[in-house]
Amino acid sequence: MNSIFVDKFYEENNRKPKVNITTFGCQMNEHDSEIIMGLLSERGYEATEDRKNSDVAIINTCSIRENADKRFFGTLGQLKKLKENNPEFLVCVCGCMMQQQHIIDELKNKYRWVDVIVGTHNLHNLPKLIDNIKSEKKKQIEILPEAVEMIEDLPSKRLYAEKALVNIMYGCNNFCTYCIVPYTRGRERSRSPEAILAEIKKLVADGVREVMLLGQNVNSYKGELEDGSPCPFPKLIRLIDQVPGLERIRFMTSHPKDMSDELILAFKECHKLCKYVHLPVQAGSNEVLKRMNRKYTRESYLTLVEKLREAVPEITISTDIIVGFPGETEEDFQETLDLVRKVRYDSAFTFLYSIRKDTPAEKFTDQIPEDVKHERFNRLVELINEISGEKNKQYVGNVEEVLIESISKNNKKAVAGRTDGFKLVNLEGDESLIGKIVKVEITEGKTFSLEGKLI
Ligand code: SF4
């Protein structure tokens, strides 16, 4: 069917069906939602922020972030009311949580009114399942236990005009003991370098200036060129660096054990590769790192940071840290604080450990009491904020190139953008600046952002 309207009702009422997507979790999920919206746009749907007035609501779930289950079922509860008022309203759920059997069981038992359930490996089938439910009038469930093929050339409705998310690989082989991703997203699969380059060239032709290469563990990317030769991640970066018109390359997330000397050299030599790295450490104690199955030590991590800063002195570094992992003693936690003091991160995402069902750490008996976790968490956040505030103050007087992304959240007469080092900068300006890379003098360094003025 080539009609832009998916069914007669909308045609007769001279309007497009409206879809509201709620996305939980990481940038991989954000990009999946962009693809879902791209696929649905091709079928005549339009996006709406207004869930109450939508025809289809989609929840793209995450099983990593804290309280993910609560937030998911809370959102479902709100949708139930809309469904009761309008039985034609369709509710679809997808994403990582749908790869967990206990979630599917709960949906089948307690949320029978959910119309479409689809897993991570066949997300591209969601529009087809929505069509099916209209024709078959029965619930659609499609969960594949593992990926069967890598689908290329899926359309995507980007959140930003000037920057784009590009998946370079899927899945993870690392099995950190607290993490559910290898079970929900499957083993690592790398896209072909040629397909990635073709996508990036197309994005650049469409006005994109910055790409964020995505994967659960991008630096273990193992592509293969058409001639059969291997294309590890540093080589892929060098190939992307040559794409004319592209101005910035970023990637997320990297694993310290896969941060090779070649990749460090690429930071030094590839002009377009932003001098910023997110290098999740998770803990500063070797004992905890071992129990997390992180496959590096605090010493090797600190050496890595040293090497990165030696190669690129201006590089900015952020991290993830989990507080209160089972068995974490006060001494272990002190080692984390010590590591934070040594590295002096530009920023850090901190998490309170909480049990993820079906992970090895679920079975660890020495779980940490909540009050101890919270008390440690507060100490850690205080230290991190103090350091990032100090580091941001050092930028005052610098002239930075800033890619303007949007109108500032708190001030409609200001715009916000990112430096090469991923620092958030707010400055006076209007929407004519969005999408441009401008020179900005930094006038103030705050804890989480910089203030500046256009030069
Ligand atoms: S590297 Fe570890 S934390 Fe990251 S996705 Fe893989 S298993 Fe999860």
Short mmCIF file of C-alpha atoms and ligand atoms in Angstrom, two decimals:
data_model
loop_
_atom_site.label_atom_id
_atom_site.label_comp_id
_atom_site.label_asym_id
_atom_site.label_seq_id
_atom_site.Cartn_x
_atom_site.Cartn_y
_atom_site.Cartn_z
CA MET A 1 0.00 0.00 0.00
CA ASN A 2 1.55 3.26 -1.11
CA SER A 3 -1.01 5.66 0.28
CA ILE A 4 0.51 7.97 2.87
CA PHE A 5 -2.46 7.24 5.10
CA VAL A 6 -2.35 3.91 6.84
CA ASP A 7 -6.07 3.40 6.77
CA LYS A 8 -9.31 4.81 5.50
CA PHE A 9 -10.30 6.48 8.77
CA TYR A 10 -7.47 9.01 8.60
CA GLU A 11 -7.96 9.51 4.89
CA GLU A 12 -11.62 10.35 5.39
CA ASN A 13 -10.86 12.63 8.31
CA ASN A 14 -8.10 14.31 6.35
CA ARG A 15 -5.49 13.93 9.03
CA LYS A 16 -2.44 11.81 9.67
CA PRO A 17 -2.37 9.26 12.50
CA LYS A 18 -0.37 10.56 15.44
CA VAL A 19 2.25 8.58 17.28
CA ASN A 20 3.80 9.36 20.64
CA ILE A 21 7.09 7.65 21.53
CA THR A 22 8.41 7.51 25.09
CA THR A 23 12.09 6.54 25.18
CA PHE A 24 13.88 5.29 28.28
CA GLY A 25 17.59 4.66 28.55
CA CYS A 26 20.68 5.18 26.48
CA GLN A 27 21.52 6.73 23.13
CA MET A 28 21.14 3.34 21.44
CA ASN A 29 17.50 3.46 22.50
CA GLU A 30 17.18 7.07 21.41
CA HIS A 31 18.45 6.05 17.99
CA ASP A 32 16.09 3.07 17.87
CA SER A 33 13.24 5.50 18.50
CA GLU A 34 14.50 7.70 15.67
CA ILE A 35 14.34 4.64 13.41
CA ILE A 36 10.83 3.68 14.60
CA MET A 37 9.68 7.23 13.85
CA GLY A 38 11.46 7.14 10.48
CA LEU A 39 9.66 3.91 9.55
CA LEU A 40 6.29 5.21 10.73
CA SER A 41 6.75 8.55 8.95
CA GLU A 42 7.17 6.64 5.70
CA ARG A 43 3.78 5.08 6.40
CA GLY A 44 2.14 8.46 6.93
CA TYR A 45 2.30 8.86 10.69
CA GLU A 46 3.29 12.09 12.39
CA ALA A 47 5.02 12.44 15.74
CA THR A 48 3.33 14.13 18.67
CA GLU A 49 4.53 15.02 22.14
CA ASP A 50 0.93 14.98 23.31
CA ARG A 51 0.27 11.40 24.40
CA LYS A 52 -3.38 12.06 25.25
CA ASN A 53 -4.15 13.06 21.67
CA SER A 54 -2.13 10.35 19.98
CA ASP A 55 -3.50 7.35 18.08
CA VAL A 56 -0.56 5.10 18.86
CA ALA A 57 1.68 5.21 21.93
CA ILE A 58 5.01 3.40 21.92
CA ILE A 59 7.21 2.82 24.94
CA ASN A 60 10.82 2.01 24.08
CA THR A 61 12.13 0.44 27.28
CA CYS A 62 15.49 0.13 28.99
CA SER A 63 16.53 -2.55 31.43
CA ILE A 64 19.72 -0.94 32.68
CA ARG A 65 18.76 2.34 34.28
CA GLU A 66 17.60 2.48 37.85
CA ASN A 67 13.91 1.97 38.48
CA ALA A 68 13.45 1.04 34.83
CA ASP A 69 10.69 -1.43 35.68
CA LYS A 70 8.87 1.07 37.89
CA ARG A 71 9.00 3.82 35.30
CA PHE A 72 7.88 1.45 32.55
CA PHE A 73 4.91 0.04 34.44
CA GLY A 74 4.07 3.55 35.73
CA THR A 75 3.86 4.82 32.13
CA LEU A 76 1.80 1.79 31.16
CA GLY A 77 -0.61 2.63 33.99
CA GLN A 78 -1.16 6.09 32.48
CA LEU A 79 -1.78 4.55 29.06
CA LYS A 80 -4.35 2.16 30.47
CA LYS A 81 -6.66 5.08 31.25
CA LEU A 82 -6.35 6.37 27.68
CA LYS A 83 -7.08 2.90 26.34
CA GLU A 84 -10.20 2.61 28.52
CA ASN A 85 -11.50 5.89 27.09
CA ASN A 86 -10.64 4.96 23.53
CA PRO A 87 -10.36 1.25 22.63
CA GLU A 88 -9.02 2.21 19.17
CA PHE A 89 -5.94 3.73 20.82
CA LEU A 90 -2.97 1.38 20.29
CA VAL A 91 -0.30 0.68 22.88
CA CYS A 92 3.01 -0.81 21.74
CA VAL A 93 6.01 -1.74 23.85
CA CYS A 94 9.53 -2.53 22.63
CA GLY A 95 13.19 -2.37 23.66
CA CYS A 96 15.48 -4.22 26.05
CA MET A 97 12.89 -5.15 28.67
CA MET A 98 10.97 -7.14 26.08
CA GLN A 99 13.88 -9.59 25.88
CA GLN A 100 13.30 -10.58 29.52
CA GLN A 101 10.90 -13.45 30.05
CA HIS A 102 9.61 -12.25 33.43
CA ILE A 103 8.54 -8.94 31.84
CA ILE A 104 6.74 -10.72 29.00
CA ASP A 105 4.97 -12.96 31.55
CA GLU A 106 3.87 -9.92 33.54
CA LEU A 107 2.60 -8.17 30.40
CA LYS A 108 0.67 -11.26 29.36
CA ASN A 109 -0.87 -11.74 32.79
CA LYS A 110 -1.52 -8.25 34.06
CA TYR A 111 -1.45 -5.98 31.01
CA ARG A 112 -3.46 -7.95 28.49
CA TRP A 113 -4.68 -4.76 26.85
CA VAL A 114 -1.19 -3.98 25.45
CA ASP A 115 -1.52 -4.38 21.67
CA VAL A 116 2.01 -4.92 20.35
CA ILE A 117 5.08 -6.37 22.04
CA VAL A 118 8.30 -6.48 20.03
CA GLY A 119 11.89 -7.30 21.04
CA THR A 120 15.20 -5.61 20.26
CA HIS A 121 16.21 -7.86 17.36
CA ASN A 122 13.24 -7.12 15.11
CA LEU A 123 12.26 -3.60 15.99
CA HIS A 124 11.98 -2.76 12.29
CA ASN A 125 8.87 -4.97 12.21
CA LEU A 126 6.94 -2.70 14.57
CA PRO A 127 5.05 -0.79 11.80
CA LYS A 128 4.08 -4.12 10.19
CA LEU A 129 2.79 -5.40 13.55
CA ILE A 130 0.74 -2.22 13.98
CA ASP A 131 -0.78 -2.84 10.54
CA ASN A 132 -1.44 -6.48 11.48
CA ILE A 133 -3.33 -5.60 14.62
CA LYS A 134 -5.63 -3.38 12.59
CA SER A 135 -6.37 -6.13 10.09
CA GLU A 136 -6.29 -9.17 12.40
CA LYS A 137 -7.77 -7.46 15.49
CA LYS A 138 -5.57 -9.46 17.78
CA LYS A 139 -2.56 -8.81 19.95
CA GLN A 140 0.86 -9.01 18.20
CA ILE A 141 3.88 -10.43 20.01
CA GLU A 142 7.17 -10.90 18.17
CA ILE A 143 10.27 -11.63 20.23
CA LEU A 144 13.34 -13.23 18.66
CA PRO A 145 15.84 -14.85 21.02
CA GLU A 146 18.74 -13.55 18.94
CA ALA A 147 19.49 -11.37 15.93
CA VAL A 148 19.16 -13.16 12.61
CA GLU A 149 20.32 -10.44 10.25
CA MET A 150 21.55 -6.88 10.25
CA ILE A 151 19.07 -4.67 8.43
CA GLU A 152 20.66 -1.76 6.56
CA ASP A 153 19.18 1.44 5.16
CA LEU A 154 16.45 1.91 7.73
CA PRO A 155 15.01 5.43 7.64
CA SER A 156 15.47 7.61 10.69
CA LYS A 157 13.69 10.73 11.93
CA ARG A 158 16.58 12.56 13.60
CA LEU A 159 16.16 14.53 16.80
CA TYR A 160 18.75 17.09 15.67
CA ALA A 161 19.38 18.46 12.18
CA GLU A 162 23.10 19.02 12.62
CA LYS A 163 24.15 15.87 14.47
CA ALA A 164 23.28 12.24 14.01
CA LEU A 165 23.54 8.96 15.87
CA VAL A 166 25.05 6.13 13.81
CA ASN A 167 25.05 2.54 15.02
CA ILE A 168 28.29 0.83 14.12
CA MET A 169 27.70 -2.36 16.09
CA TYR A 170 25.13 -4.14 18.20
CA GLY A 171 25.31 -6.29 21.31
CA CYS A 172 28.04 -6.97 23.81
CA ASN A 173 30.33 -9.89 24.71
CA ASN A 174 31.57 -8.65 28.05
CA PHE A 175 29.12 -10.00 30.60
CA CYS A 176 29.81 -7.52 33.38
CA THR A 177 28.14 -9.22 36.31
CA TYR A 178 25.67 -6.38 37.01
CA CYS A 179 24.53 -5.92 33.43
CA ILE A 180 21.69 -7.42 31.43
CA VAL A 181 22.71 -6.07 27.99
CA PRO A 182 24.46 -9.20 26.61
CA TYR A 183 21.23 -11.08 27.32
CA THR A 184 18.86 -8.46 25.88
CA ARG A 185 20.91 -7.19 22.95
CA GLY A 186 22.81 -10.37 22.14
CA ARG A 187 26.44 -10.93 21.15
CA GLU A 188 28.54 -8.34 19.30
CA ARG A 189 27.80 -7.82 15.62
CA SER A 190 29.72 -5.17 13.64
CA ARG A 191 28.23 -3.41 10.63
CA SER A 192 30.34 -3.29 7.49
CA PRO A 193 32.60 -0.22 7.19
CA GLU A 194 31.25 0.48 3.73
CA ALA A 195 27.64 0.57 5.01
CA ILE A 196 28.64 2.90 7.85
CA LEU A 197 30.54 5.23 5.50
CA ALA A 198 27.65 5.28 3.03
CA GLU A 199 25.24 6.22 5.84
CA ILE A 200 27.53 8.99 7.08
CA LYS A 201 28.01 10.43 3.57
CA LYS A 202 24.25 10.52 3.16
CA LEU A 203 23.85 12.25 6.53
CA VAL A 204 26.47 14.86 5.62
CA ALA A 205 24.65 15.52 2.33
CA ASP A 206 21.57 16.11 4.49
CA GLY A 207 23.33 18.79 6.56
CA VAL A 208 24.78 16.73 9.42
CA ARG A 209 28.08 18.08 10.77
CA GLU A 210 28.67 15.73 13.69
CA VAL A 211 28.21 11.99 14.03
CA MET A 212 28.11 9.99 17.24
CA LEU A 213 29.18 6.40 16.56
CA LEU A 214 27.13 4.12 18.77
CA GLY A 215 27.59 0.68 20.25
CA GLN A 216 27.59 -0.89 23.70
CA ASN A 217 31.31 -1.31 23.32
CA VAL A 218 32.39 0.59 20.19
CA ASN A 219 36.11 0.11 20.56
CA SER A 220 35.77 -3.64 20.17
CA TYR A 221 34.26 -3.01 16.70
CA LYS A 222 35.53 -5.63 14.27
CA GLY A 223 34.46 -4.71 10.78
CA GLU A 224 35.58 -6.30 7.56
CA LEU A 225 36.17 -4.38 4.36
CA GLU A 226 34.74 -5.60 1.06
CA ASP A 227 38.18 -6.97 0.06
CA GLY A 228 38.12 -9.15 3.19
CA SER A 229 40.69 -7.17 5.17
CA PRO A 230 39.96 -6.43 8.82
CA CYS A 231 38.79 -3.01 9.85
CA PRO A 232 39.20 -2.51 13.61
CA PHE A 233 37.76 0.59 15.28
CA PRO A 234 40.80 2.91 14.86
CA LYS A 235 40.84 2.16 11.14
CA LEU A 236 37.11 2.89 10.90
CA ILE A 237 37.72 6.25 12.61
CA ARG A 238 40.45 7.06 10.08
CA LEU A 239 38.11 6.22 7.19
CA ILE A 240 35.31 8.37 8.63
CA ASP A 241 37.80 11.17 9.28
CA GLN A 242 38.19 11.45 5.50
CA VAL A 243 34.51 11.98 4.75
CA PRO A 244 34.32 15.44 3.12
CA GLY A 245 31.99 17.91 4.81
CA LEU A 246 31.88 16.04 8.13
CA GLU A 247 33.28 18.16 10.96
CA ARG A 248 33.08 16.16 14.16
CA ILE A 249 33.23 12.49 15.14
CA ARG A 250 32.34 11.21 18.60
CA PHE A 251 31.74 7.72 19.93
CA MET A 252 29.95 6.13 22.85
CA THR A 253 30.56 3.90 24.80
CA SER A 254 34.06 2.55 25.03
CA HIS A 255 35.44 -0.15 27.28
CA PRO A 256 38.81 0.54 28.95
CA LYS A 257 40.09 -2.96 28.11
CA ASP A 258 39.65 -2.20 24.38
CA MET A 259 41.27 1.26 24.37
CA SER A 260 44.24 0.39 22.16
CA ASP A 261 47.38 2.41 21.42
CA GLU A 262 46.12 2.72 17.82
CA LEU A 263 42.94 4.37 19.06
CA ILE A 264 44.91 6.75 21.26
CA LEU A 265 47.01 7.62 18.18
CA ALA A 266 43.81 8.24 16.22
CA PHE A 267 42.80 10.82 18.85
CA LYS A 268 46.09 12.57 18.18
CA GLU A 269 46.05 12.33 14.39
CA CYS A 270 42.44 12.45 13.28
CA HIS A 271 41.47 16.07 13.06
CA LYS A 272 37.71 15.43 13.15
CA LEU A 273 37.73 13.05 16.11
CA CYS A 274 36.63 15.16 19.08
CA LYS A 275 39.06 15.27 21.95
CA TYR A 276 36.63 13.74 24.40
CA VAL A 277 36.30 10.22 25.68
CA HIS A 278 33.72 8.55 27.88
CA LEU A 279 35.66 5.84 29.68
CA PRO A 280 33.48 4.02 32.21
CA VAL A 281 35.55 2.94 35.21
CA GLN A 282 32.63 1.71 37.40
CA ALA A 283 34.81 1.28 40.52
CA GLY A 284 38.26 2.14 41.81
CA SER A 285 38.95 -1.06 43.73
CA ASN A 286 40.53 -4.07 42.05
CA GLU A 287 38.46 -6.42 44.20
CA VAL A 288 35.20 -4.80 43.08
CA LEU A 289 36.35 -4.59 39.45
CA LYS A 290 37.07 -8.31 39.55
CA ARG A 291 33.64 -9.12 40.94
CA MET A 292 32.12 -6.89 38.28
CA ASN A 293 34.09 -8.86 35.63
CA ARG A 294 35.43 -5.65 34.15
CA LYS A 295 38.71 -7.22 32.95
CA TYR A 296 41.03 -4.32 33.87
CA THR A 297 42.63 -3.07 37.06
CA ARG A 298 42.73 0.39 38.62
CA GLU A 299 46.43 0.51 37.73
CA SER A 300 45.87 -0.31 34.05
CA TYR A 301 43.00 2.20 33.93
CA LEU A 302 45.18 4.96 35.41
CA THR A 303 47.94 4.14 32.91
CA LEU A 304 45.41 4.44 30.11
CA VAL A 305 44.33 7.89 31.30
CA GLU A 306 47.99 8.91 31.48
CA LYS A 307 48.58 7.71 27.91
CA LEU A 308 45.52 9.54 26.62
CA ARG A 309 46.57 12.79 28.29
CA GLU A 310 50.14 12.40 27.10
CA ALA A 311 48.93 12.00 23.50
CA VAL A 312 46.26 14.71 23.70
CA PRO A 313 46.77 17.01 26.70
CA GLU A 314 43.47 18.86 26.20
CA ILE A 315 41.34 15.67 26.09
CA THR A 316 38.27 15.73 28.34
CA ILE A 317 37.28 12.53 30.12
CA SER A 318 33.98 11.43 31.61
CA THR A 319 33.02 8.18 33.25
CA ASP A 320 30.34 5.99 34.84
CA ILE A 321 30.64 4.87 38.46
CA ILE A 322 28.47 2.38 40.32
CA VAL A 323 28.25 2.87 44.09
CA GLY A 324 27.39 0.07 46.50
CA PHE A 325 28.14 -2.96 44.34
CA PRO A 326 27.69 -6.15 46.41
CA GLY A 327 30.64 -6.64 48.76
CA GLU A 328 31.94 -3.04 48.38
CA THR A 329 33.68 -2.15 51.66
CA GLU A 330 34.44 1.35 52.91
CA GLU A 331 38.07 0.69 51.87
CA ASP A 332 36.93 -0.25 48.36
CA PHE A 333 34.88 2.91 48.20
CA GLN A 334 37.84 4.99 49.39
CA GLU A 335 39.78 3.58 46.45
CA THR A 336 37.05 4.83 44.13
CA LEU A 337 37.28 8.31 45.69
CA ASP A 338 41.04 8.15 45.35
CA LEU A 339 40.82 7.19 41.69
CA VAL A 340 38.39 10.07 41.04
CA ARG A 341 40.86 12.47 42.70
CA LYS A 342 43.69 11.10 40.56
CA VAL A 343 41.87 11.18 37.22
CA ARG A 344 39.97 14.42 37.87
CA TYR A 345 37.08 13.66 35.51
CA ASP A 346 35.38 16.45 33.62
CA SER A 347 32.09 14.82 34.49
CA ALA A 348 30.73 11.51 35.71
CA PHE A 349 27.46 9.60 35.70
CA THR A 350 26.98 8.03 39.09
CA PHE A 351 24.62 5.15 39.81
CA LEU A 352 23.46 3.45 42.96
CA TYR A 353 23.83 -0.27 42.41
CA SER A 354 20.49 -2.00 42.20
CA ILE A 355 19.80 -5.62 41.39
CA ARG A 356 19.05 -6.49 37.77
CA LYS A 357 17.07 -9.68 37.52
CA ASP A 358 18.83 -12.59 35.79
CA THR A 359 22.33 -11.13 36.13
CA PRO A 360 25.11 -12.94 38.06
CA ALA A 361 25.29 -10.11 40.63
CA GLU A 362 21.66 -10.77 41.54
CA LYS A 363 22.89 -13.88 43.31
CA PHE A 364 25.70 -12.17 45.24
CA THR A 365 24.79 -12.49 48.89
CA ASP A 366 26.65 -9.49 50.28
CA GLN A 367 24.30 -6.75 49.05
CA ILE A 368 24.97 -3.32 50.59
CA PRO A 369 22.29 -1.70 52.78
CA GLU A 370 20.48 1.20 51.08
CA ASP A 371 21.50 3.82 53.66
CA VAL A 372 25.19 2.94 53.24
CA LYS A 373 24.86 3.14 49.45
CA HIS A 374 23.20 6.55 49.64
CA GLU A 375 25.74 7.94 52.06
CA ARG A 376 28.63 6.83 49.80
CA PHE A 377 26.82 8.10 46.72
CA ASN A 378 26.47 11.59 48.25
CA ARG A 379 30.16 11.72 49.14
CA LEU A 380 31.11 10.68 45.62
CA VAL A 381 28.81 13.18 43.90
CA GLU A 382 30.13 15.99 46.09
CA LEU A 383 33.70 15.18 45.07
CA ILE A 384 32.86 14.85 41.38
CA ASN A 385 30.95 18.15 41.33
CA GLU A 386 33.76 19.92 43.13
CA ILE A 387 36.28 18.71 40.55
CA SER A 388 34.11 19.44 37.50
CA GLY A 389 33.38 22.95 38.85
CA GLU A 390 37.11 23.57 39.31
CA LYS A 391 37.90 22.24 35.84
CA ASN A 392 35.17 24.32 34.22
CA LYS A 393 36.50 27.51 35.86
CA GLN A 394 39.82 26.91 34.11
CA TYR A 395 38.04 27.47 30.77
CA VAL A 396 37.26 31.12 31.56
CA GLY A 397 38.98 33.33 28.96
CA ASN A 398 39.40 30.46 26.46
CA VAL A 399 37.97 30.72 22.97
CA GLU A 400 36.11 27.50 22.09
CA GLU A 401 34.46 26.29 18.91
CA VAL A 402 30.87 25.45 19.82
CA LEU A 403 28.36 23.56 17.70
CA ILE A 404 25.04 25.22 18.56
CA GLU A 405 22.36 22.58 19.07
CA SER A 406 19.26 24.21 20.48
CA ILE A 407 17.59 27.06 22.29
CA SER A 408 18.77 26.99 25.88
CA LYS A 409 16.47 25.08 28.24
CA ASN A 410 16.24 27.81 30.87
CA ASN A 411 16.48 30.96 28.80
CA LYS A 412 14.62 31.44 25.55
CA LYS A 413 16.99 34.25 24.54
CA ALA A 414 20.01 31.97 24.77
CA VAL A 415 21.29 29.00 22.82
CA ALA A 416 23.19 25.91 23.94
CA GLY A 417 25.88 23.93 22.23
CA ARG A 418 28.87 21.69 22.79
CA THR A 419 32.59 22.30 22.57
CA ASP A 420 34.86 19.78 20.91
CA GLY A 421 35.47 18.42 24.44
CA PHE A 422 31.69 17.95 24.94
CA LYS A 423 31.33 20.81 27.43
CA LEU A 424 27.86 22.31 27.42
CA VAL A 425 27.99 26.06 26.70
CA ASN A 426 25.14 28.56 27.04
CA LEU A 427 25.35 31.91 25.30
CA GLU A 428 23.10 34.72 24.16
CA GLY A 429 21.73 34.09 20.70
CA ASP A 430 18.75 33.02 18.65
CA GLU A 431 17.76 30.06 16.54
CA SER A 432 19.62 31.38 13.49
CA LEU A 433 22.76 30.04 15.20
CA ILE A 434 21.46 26.46 15.49
CA GLY A 435 23.55 24.06 13.44
CA LYS A 436 26.53 26.44 13.16
CA ILE A 437 29.96 26.02 14.67
CA VAL A 438 30.79 29.40 16.23
CA LYS A 439 33.68 30.82 18.21
CA VAL A 440 32.73 31.56 21.81
CA GLU A 441 34.68 33.24 24.57
CA ILE A 442 34.06 31.48 27.87
CA THR A 443 33.03 33.92 30.58
CA GLU A 444 32.02 31.63 33.43
CA GLY A 445 32.65 28.05 34.52
CA LYS A 446 29.84 26.39 36.48
CA THR A 447 29.57 22.87 37.88
CA PHE A 448 27.77 21.35 34.90
CA SER A 449 28.21 23.92 32.13
CA LEU A 450 30.02 26.95 30.79
CA GLU A 451 28.70 30.42 29.98
CA GLY A 452 30.10 32.31 27.05
CA LYS A 453 29.70 35.09 24.53
CA LEU A 454 29.84 34.99 20.77
CA ILE A 455 32.96 36.43 19.22
S1 SF4 B 1 30.47 -3.71 28.61
FE1 SF4 B 1 29.54 -4.52 30.48
S2 SF4 B 1 28.24 -2.80 31.19
FE2 SF4 B 1 28.69 -2.39 29.03
S3 SF4 B 1 26.99 -3.32 27.91
FE3 SF4 B 1 28.61 -4.87 27.99
S4 SF4 B 1 28.11 -6.12 29.79
FE4 SF4 B 1 26.94 -4.20 29.96
#
